[in-house]
CSV table of C-alpha atoms (C1' of nucleotides) in Angstrom, one decimal:
chain,number,residue,atom,x,y,z
U,5,MET,CA,-0.2,-0.2,0.0
U,6,SER,CA,1.6,3.1,-1.1
U,7,ARG,CA,-1.1,5.1,1.3
U,8,PRO,CA,0.6,6.2,4.8
U,9,ARG,CA,-2.5,6.0,6.1
U,10,ALA,CA,-1.9,3.8,9.5
U,11,LYS,CA,0.2,6.2,11.3
U,12,LEU,CA,-3.1,8.6,11.6
U,13,THR,CA,-4.3,5.9,13.5
U,14,LYS,CA,-1.8,5.5,15.4
U,15,ASP,CA,-3.5,4.9,19.1
U,16,PHE,CA,-4.6,1.3,18.8
U,17,PRO,CA,-6.9,-0.2,21.3
U,18,GLY,CA,-5.6,-2.3,23.5
U,19,CYS,CA,-6.3,-6.2,22.2
U,20,PRO,CA,-6.8,-8.4,25.7
U,21,VAL,CA,-5.3,-11.5,24.1
U,22,GLU,CA,-1.8,-9.9,23.0
U,23,SER,CA,-2.5,-8.1,26.0
U,24,THR,CA,-2.1,-11.9,28.1
U,25,LEU,CA,0.1,-13.5,24.9
U,26,CYS,CA,2.6,-10.1,25.6
U,27,PHE,CA,3.6,-12.0,29.1
U,28,LEU,CA,4.4,-16.0,27.3
U,29,ASP,CA,6.0,-14.9,24.9
U,30,GLY,CA,9.3,-15.9,25.2
U,31,LYS,CA,10.7,-19.4,23.9
U,32,TRP,CA,10.4,-21.3,26.6
U,33,LYS,CA,7.9,-19.2,28.8
U,34,GLY,CA,4.8,-21.8,28.4
U,35,VAL,CA,6.7,-24.6,29.4
U,36,ILE,CA,8.1,-22.2,31.9
U,37,LEU,CA,4.8,-21.7,33.7
U,38,PHE,CA,4.2,-25.3,33.3
U,39,HIS,CA,6.2,-26.6,35.2
U,40,LEU,CA,6.4,-24.1,37.6
U,41,LEU,CA,2.7,-24.4,38.2
U,42,GLU,CA,3.1,-27.5,40.4
U,43,GLY,CA,6.1,-26.3,42.7
U,44,LYS,CA,9.1,-24.3,43.6
U,45,LEU,CA,11.9,-25.0,41.5
U,46,ARG,CA,15.6,-24.9,42.5
U,47,PHE,CA,17.8,-23.0,38.8
U,48,ASN,CA,19.1,-26.8,37.7
U,49,GLU,CA,16.1,-28.5,39.2
U,50,LEU,CA,13.8,-26.6,36.2
U,51,ARG,CA,17.2,-26.6,34.0
U,52,ARG,CA,16.7,-30.6,33.6
U,53,LYS,CA,13.3,-30.3,33.4
U,54,LEU,CA,14.2,-28.4,30.2
U,55,PRO,CA,17.5,-30.6,28.5
U,56,SER,CA,17.5,-28.1,25.3
U,57,VAL,CA,18.1,-24.7,26.6
U,58,THR,CA,21.2,-23.4,27.1
U,59,GLN,CA,21.6,-22.0,30.7
U,60,ARG,CA,21.6,-18.6,29.3
U,61,MET,CA,18.2,-19.0,27.4
U,62,LEU,CA,16.8,-20.4,30.8
U,63,THR,CA,18.1,-16.8,33.1
U,64,LYS,CA,16.8,-14.9,30.4
U,65,GLN,CA,13.8,-16.2,30.4
U,66,LEU,CA,13.2,-16.5,34.3
U,67,ARG,CA,14.2,-12.7,34.7
U,68,GLU,CA,11.8,-11.8,32.4
U,69,LEU,CA,9.1,-13.4,33.8
U,70,GLU,CA,10.4,-12.4,36.8
U,71,GLU,CA,10.2,-8.1,35.9
U,72,ALA,CA,6.6,-9.3,35.4
U,73,GLY,CA,6.0,-9.8,38.2
U,74,ILE,CA,4.8,-13.3,37.3
U,75,LEU,CA,7.7,-15.4,38.9
U,76,SER,CA,9.7,-14.3,42.0
U,77,ARG,CA,13.4,-15.3,43.1
U,78,THR,CA,14.3,-16.5,45.9
U,79,VAL,CA,18.6,-16.5,46.5
U,80,PHE,CA,19.6,-18.4,48.8
U,81,PRO,CA,23.6,-17.0,50.2
U,82,VAL,CA,24.9,-20.3,51.2
U,83,VAL,CA,27.5,-22.7,48.9
U,84,PRO,CA,26.7,-23.5,45.9
U,85,PRO,CA,24.4,-21.0,45.5
U,86,ARG,CA,20.9,-22.0,45.9
U,87,VAL,CA,17.7,-19.9,44.1
U,88,ASP,CA,14.8,-20.6,44.1
U,89,TYR,CA,11.8,-20.0,41.7
U,90,GLU,CA,7.5,-20.1,42.5
U,91,LEU,CA,5.2,-18.5,40.8
U,92,THR,CA,3.7,-15.4,42.6
U,93,ALA,CA,0.2,-14.5,43.0
U,94,ALA,CA,-0.2,-13.3,39.6
U,95,GLY,CA,1.1,-16.3,38.5
U,96,ARG,CA,-0.8,-18.7,39.8
U,97,SER,CA,-3.5,-16.9,38.5
U,98,LEU,CA,-2.9,-17.7,34.9
U,99,GLU,CA,-3.4,-21.0,35.6
U,100,PRO,CA,-6.3,-21.6,33.6
U,101,VAL,CA,-4.9,-20.1,30.9
U,102,ILE,CA,-2.2,-22.3,31.2
U,103,SER,CA,-4.2,-24.9,31.2
U,104,ALA,CA,-6.4,-23.9,28.8
U,105,LEU,CA,-3.4,-24.0,26.7
U,106,ALA,CA,-2.2,-27.4,27.4
U,107,ALA,CA,-5.3,-28.8,26.9
U,108,TRP,CA,-5.4,-27.9,24.0
U,109,GLY,CA,-2.0,-28.5,22.6
U,110,SER,CA,-3.1,-31.9,24.2
U,111,LYS,CA,-5.9,-32.7,22.3
U,112,ASN,CA,-5.2,-31.7,19.2
U,113,VAL,CA,-1.8,-31.4,18.7
U,114,THR,CA,0.6,-34.2,17.1
U,115,ARG,CA,4.1,-34.0,15.2
U,116,GLU,CA,4.2,-36.6,12.2
U,117,ASP,CA,7.3,-35.9,10.0
U,118,GLY,CA,9.2,-33.8,11.9
U,119,GLN,CA,5.9,-30.6,11.6
U,120,THR,CA,3.5,-30.3,14.3
U,121,VAL,CA,-0.3,-30.5,13.1
U,122,ILE,CA,-2.8,-30.4,14.4
U,123,ARG,CA,-4.9,-33.3,14.7
U,124,LEU,CA,-8.3,-32.3,13.9
U,125,ALA,CA,-9.7,-35.2,15.3
U,126,TYR,CA,-12.9,-33.2,16.8
U,127,GLU,CA,-14.4,-32.7,12.8
U,128,THR,CA,-16.3,-35.0,10.8
U,129,LYS,CA,-13.5,-35.8,7.8
U,130,THR,CA,-15.4,-37.6,4.6
U,131,ALA,CA,-12.0,-35.6,3.1
U,132,PRO,CA,-8.7,-38.0,2.7
U,133,PRO,CA,-7.1,-36.8,6.3
U,134,GLU,CA,-5.8,-33.5,5.7
U,135,ARG,CA,-2.8,-32.3,7.6
U,136,ASP,CA,-2.3,-28.9,7.8
U,137,ALA,CA,1.3,-28.0,9.1
U,138,VAL,CA,2.9,-25.5,10.0
U,139,ASP,CA,6.2,-24.9,10.3
U,140,CYS,CA,7.4,-26.0,13.5
E,29,MET,CA,5.8,-14.4,20.5
E,30,SER,CA,8.2,-14.9,18.1
E,31,ARG,CA,11.4,-16.3,17.5
E,32,PRO,CA,11.7,-20.1,15.9
E,33,ARG,CA,9.4,-21.8,18.4
E,34,ALA,CA,10.6,-24.1,15.6
E,35,LYS,CA,12.5,-25.9,17.0
E,36,LEU,CA,10.8,-26.1,20.5
E,37,THR,CA,8.0,-28.8,19.1
E,38,LYS,CA,11.0,-31.1,18.3
E,39,ASP,CA,12.7,-30.1,21.2
E,40,PHE,CA,9.7,-30.9,23.6
E,41,PRO,CA,7.7,-33.9,21.8
E,42,GLY,CA,5.3,-33.1,25.5
E,43,CYS,CA,4.9,-30.1,26.5
E,44,PRO,CA,1.5,-29.4,25.3
E,45,VAL,CA,1.6,-25.7,26.5
E,46,GLU,CA,4.3,-25.0,24.0
E,47,SER,CA,2.5,-27.3,21.6
E,48,THR,CA,-0.8,-24.5,21.2
E,49,LEU,CA,1.8,-21.7,21.5
E,50,CYS,CA,3.6,-22.6,18.5
E,51,PHE,CA,0.0,-21.7,16.7
E,52,LEU,CA,-0.6,-18.4,18.3
E,53,ASP,CA,2.6,-17.4,17.6
E,54,GLY,CA,3.3,-14.2,15.8
E,55,LYS,CA,2.5,-10.9,16.5
E,56,TRP,CA,-0.4,-10.4,15.9
E,57,LYS,CA,-2.7,-13.4,15.8
E,58,GLY,CA,-4.0,-13.7,18.9
E,59,VAL,CA,-5.9,-10.6,17.9
E,60,ILE,CA,-6.7,-12.3,14.3
E,61,LEU,CA,-7.9,-15.0,15.9
E,62,PHE,CA,-10.1,-12.8,18.1
E,63,HIS,CA,-12.3,-10.6,15.9
E,64,LEU,CA,-12.8,-14.0,13.5
E,65,LEU,CA,-13.9,-15.5,16.6
E,66,GLU,CA,-17.2,-12.8,16.0
E,67,GLY,CA,-17.6,-14.3,12.5
E,68,LYS,CA,-16.1,-13.8,8.8
E,69,LEU,CA,-14.4,-11.0,8.0
E,70,ARG,CA,-13.1,-9.6,4.7
E,71,PHE,CA,-9.4,-8.5,4.9
E,72,ASN,CA,-9.4,-5.0,4.6
E,73,GLU,CA,-12.2,-5.2,7.5
E,74,LEU,CA,-9.5,-6.9,9.3
E,75,ARG,CA,-7.7,-4.1,8.7
E,76,ARG,CA,-9.5,-2.0,10.3
E,77,LYS,CA,-10.2,-3.3,12.9
E,78,LEU,CA,-6.0,-3.5,13.9
E,79,PRO,CA,-5.2,-0.1,12.5
E,80,SER,CA,-1.9,-0.9,13.0
E,81,VAL,CA,-0.5,-3.9,11.3
E,82,THR,CA,1.3,-3.5,8.0
E,83,GLN,CA,-1.4,-5.2,4.9
E,84,ARG,CA,2.5,-7.0,4.6
E,85,MET,CA,2.2,-7.9,8.2
E,86,LEU,CA,-1.9,-8.6,7.7
E,87,THR,CA,-1.1,-11.7,4.8
E,88,LYS,CA,1.8,-13.2,6.1
E,89,GLN,CA,-0.4,-13.9,9.8
E,90,LEU,CA,-3.2,-14.4,7.6
E,91,ARG,CA,-1.3,-17.2,5.3
E,92,GLU,CA,0.4,-19.1,8.2
E,93,LEU,CA,-2.7,-19.7,10.0
E,94,GLU,CA,-3.8,-21.1,7.3
E,95,GLU,CA,-1.8,-23.3,6.9
E,96,ALA,CA,-2.1,-24.2,10.3
E,97,GLY,CA,-5.5,-25.2,8.9
E,98,ILE,CA,-6.9,-22.8,11.7
E,99,LEU,CA,-8.8,-20.4,9.5
E,100,SER,CA,-10.3,-20.3,5.3
E,101,ARG,CA,-9.5,-18.4,2.8
E,102,THR,CA,-12.4,-18.0,0.0
E,103,VAL,CA,-11.7,-15.7,-2.8
E,104,PHE,CA,-14.5,-14.3,-4.8
E,105,PRO,CA,-13.4,-13.6,-8.2
E,106,VAL,CA,-14.6,-10.7,-8.1
E,107,VAL,CA,-13.4,-7.1,-8.8
E,108,PRO,CA,-12.7,-5.4,-6.4
E,109,PRO,CA,-11.5,-8.2,-5.4
E,110,ARG,CA,-12.9,-9.6,-2.2
E,111,VAL,CA,-11.4,-12.8,-0.4
E,112,ASP,CA,-13.1,-14.1,3.3
E,113,TYR,CA,-11.8,-15.0,6.0
E,114,GLU,CA,-13.3,-17.7,8.9
E,115,LEU,CA,-12.4,-20.1,10.9
E,116,THR,CA,-12.4,-23.4,10.6
E,117,ALA,CA,-13.3,-26.2,12.9
E,118,ALA,CA,-9.6,-26.5,14.4
E,119,GLY,CA,-9.5,-22.6,14.5
E,120,ARG,CA,-13.4,-22.6,16.5
E,121,SER,CA,-11.9,-25.4,18.8
E,122,LEU,CA,-9.7,-22.7,19.7
E,123,GLU,CA,-12.7,-20.4,21.4
E,124,PRO,CA,-11.6,-21.4,24.8
E,125,VAL,CA,-7.9,-21.1,24.7
E,126,ILE,CA,-8.5,-17.5,23.6
E,127,SER,CA,-11.8,-16.7,25.8
E,128,ALA,CA,-8.8,-18.1,28.7
E,129,LEU,CA,-6.3,-15.8,27.3
E,130,ALA,CA,-8.5,-13.2,26.9
E,131,ALA,CA,-9.7,-13.0,30.0
E,132,TRP,CA,-6.4,-13.0,31.7
E,133,GLY,CA,-6.1,-9.7,29.9
E,134,SER,CA,-9.0,-7.7,30.8
E,135,LYS,CA,-9.0,-8.9,34.3
E,136,ASN,CA,-5.1,-8.2,35.1
E,137,VAL,CA,-3.6,-6.2,32.2
E,138,THR,CA,-3.8,-2.3,32.1
E,139,ARG,CA,-1.2,0.3,30.8
E,140,GLU,CA,0.7,2.9,32.3
E,141,ASP,CA,3.3,4.6,30.8
E,142,GLY,CA,3.2,3.6,27.8
E,143,GLN,CA,4.5,0.1,29.7
E,144,THR,CA,2.2,-3.4,29.8
E,145,VAL,CA,1.5,-4.6,33.1
E,146,ILE,CA,0.2,-6.8,35.1
E,147,ARG,CA,-2.6,-4.9,37.3
E,148,LEU,CA,-1.7,-7.4,40.3
E,149,ALA,CA,-5.9,-7.0,41.5
E,150,TYR,CA,-6.3,-10.1,43.3
E,151,GLU,CA,-3.1,-9.9,45.5
E,152,THR,CA,-4.0,-8.4,48.9
E,153,LYS,CA,-0.8,-6.0,48.3
E,154,THR,CA,0.7,-4.1,51.7
E,155,ALA,CA,3.6,-2.5,50.0
E,156,PRO,CA,3.7,0.5,47.2
E,157,PRO,CA,1.9,-0.4,44.0
E,158,GLU,CA,4.9,-2.3,42.4
E,159,ARG,CA,4.1,-2.0,38.8
E,160,ASP,CA,6.1,-5.0,37.1
E,161,ALA,CA,6.4,-3.9,33.7
E,162,VAL,CA,7.7,-5.5,30.6
E,163,ASP,CA,8.3,-3.7,27.7
E,164,CYS,CA,5.7,-4.2,24.5
C,8,DG,C1',46.2,-28.0,45.1
C,9,DC,C1',42.6,-29.5,42.9
C,10,DC,C1',38.1,-30.7,41.7
C,11,DC,C1',32.9,-30.4,41.7
C,12,DA,C1',28.6,-28.3,42.3
C,13,DT,C1',25.4,-24.5,41.8
C,14,DA,C1',23.9,-19.6,39.8
C,15,DG,C1',25.4,-17.0,37.0
C,16,DT,C1',27.9,-13.8,33.6
C,17,DG,C1',29.8,-11.5,28.4
C,18,DT,C1',30.5,-11.9,24.0
C,19,DC,C1',29.5,-13.0,18.5
C,20,DG,C1',27.5,-14.1,15.6
C,21,DA,C1',23.5,-16.1,12.4
C,22,DA,C1',18.3,-16.3,12.2
C,23,DA,C1',14.5,-14.9,12.0
C,24,DA,C1',11.1,-11.1,12.3
C,25,DG,C1',9.0,-7.2,11.7
C,26,DG,C1',8.8,-2.1,9.2
C,27,DA,C1',8.7,0.8,5.7
C,28,DT,C1',8.2,1.2,1.0
C,29,DA,C1',6.9,1.2,-4.1
C,30,DC,C1',4.2,-0.9,-7.0
C,31,DC,C1',0.1,-4.8,-9.5
C,32,DA,C1',-3.9,-5.6,-11.4
C,33,DT,C1',-9.2,-5.2,-12.1
C,34,DG,C1',-13.3,-2.9,-13.5
C,35,DA,C1',-16.8,0.0,-12.5
C,36,DA,C1',-17.9,5.7,-11.5
C,37,DT,C1',-16.8,9.9,-12.9
J,23,DA,C1',-8.7,9.3,-19.2
J,24,DT,C1',-8.7,9.2,-14.4
J,25,DT,C1',-9.2,8.1,-9.8
J,26,DC,C1',-10.6,4.6,-6.8
J,27,DA,C1',-11.0,0.4,-4.0
J,28,DT,C1',-9.7,-4.2,-2.8
J,29,DG,C1',-6.6,-7.8,-1.8
J,30,DG,C1',-2.1,-8.2,-2.3
J,31,DT,C1',3.4,-8.9,-4.0
J,32,DA,C1',8.4,-7.6,-4.0
J,33,DT,C1',12.5,-5.3,-1.6
J,34,DC,C1',15.1,-3.4,1.4
J,35,DC,C1',16.7,-2.4,5.7
J,36,DT,C1',16.5,-2.6,11.6
J,37,DT,C1',15.5,-4.8,15.1
J,38,DT,C1',15.0,-8.4,17.5
J,39,DT,C1',16.0,-13.2,19.1
J,40,DC,C1',19.0,-17.9,19.7
J,41,DG,C1',23.0,-20.6,20.4
J,42,DA,C1',27.5,-21.8,20.4
J,43,DC,C1',30.5,-21.1,23.3
J,44,DA,C1',33.6,-19.4,26.7
J,45,DC,C1',34.4,-17.2,31.6
J,46,DT,C1',33.4,-16.5,36.7
J,47,DA,C1',33.3,-17.1,42.1
J,48,DT,C1',32.5,-19.3,46.0
J,49,DG,C1',33.8,-22.7,49.7
J,50,DG,C1',33.4,-27.6,50.7
J,51,DG,C1',35.8,-32.7,50.2
J,52,DC,C1',39.8,-35.1,48.4
DNA sequence: GCCCATAGTGTCGAAAAGGATACCATGAAT
DNA sequence: ATTCATGGTATCCTTTTCGACACTATGGGC
């Protein structure tokens, strides 16, 4: 488009969906919250649950969640270091959201031929088994 | 949201939360689905609801959602062109997820000083009103 | 004196995502 | 003949994200 019309309407009414996604955004936040819903975890406990996340990344995601007020970080001044991560009240309030995400994923997502696809089990299909893929 | 969540499911076939986020990932997918839950929309109708999304981005997000099987794209061979976007059964099955996201966002997120923060209304706070910010 | 575990930090570079801008095709209305 | 609306593409460029890898501090046990 050649008309800079978008600039005129700079004001964008906040979408509550995006508002929430905003806090879940980041590569590992979903899984992190999923695990923390079951109770507090130390840094390396979490790490062992996410074998392919680099330490740097895990730290980064945790710091972002902490800054957002979703989890708390408790440092014990001992050696070797001990740091506990635990959901705050705000974090626990996300439980229905995480549950909804988990429920849909469990029911509808599967992996086929190296792709993540929607299972579409609920669809009364007659046509060939379409496998709508997404590149992840 | 964003980032090659691509490799994610490969690394974690088991996390249903990330599996779902995988499909919602992308800058505007949340809002798009939110609007489409209320019925089919033409390209420019959608665009008017998302004033700050560029046409290129909107097209891109829609194509990704289409490829994932979440929405359908119907082209009418008329002039000027008419293209309808509508949720598929798979897309409609996301309704509880979108609702959960929207509900949490409405209740807990607010904008202050240009930052998106968690309102924390449910927390019985005594301390100064901490505003945990996230840069989006 | 050396190694271990924990929980990090710092730097670099590749890759992906996102934004700005320009261009296209059609036919109807003016 | 020109303009308008629709629903796009094509480039180019900047920003953000992610991953690899190296490095750090501490105190206890051997």
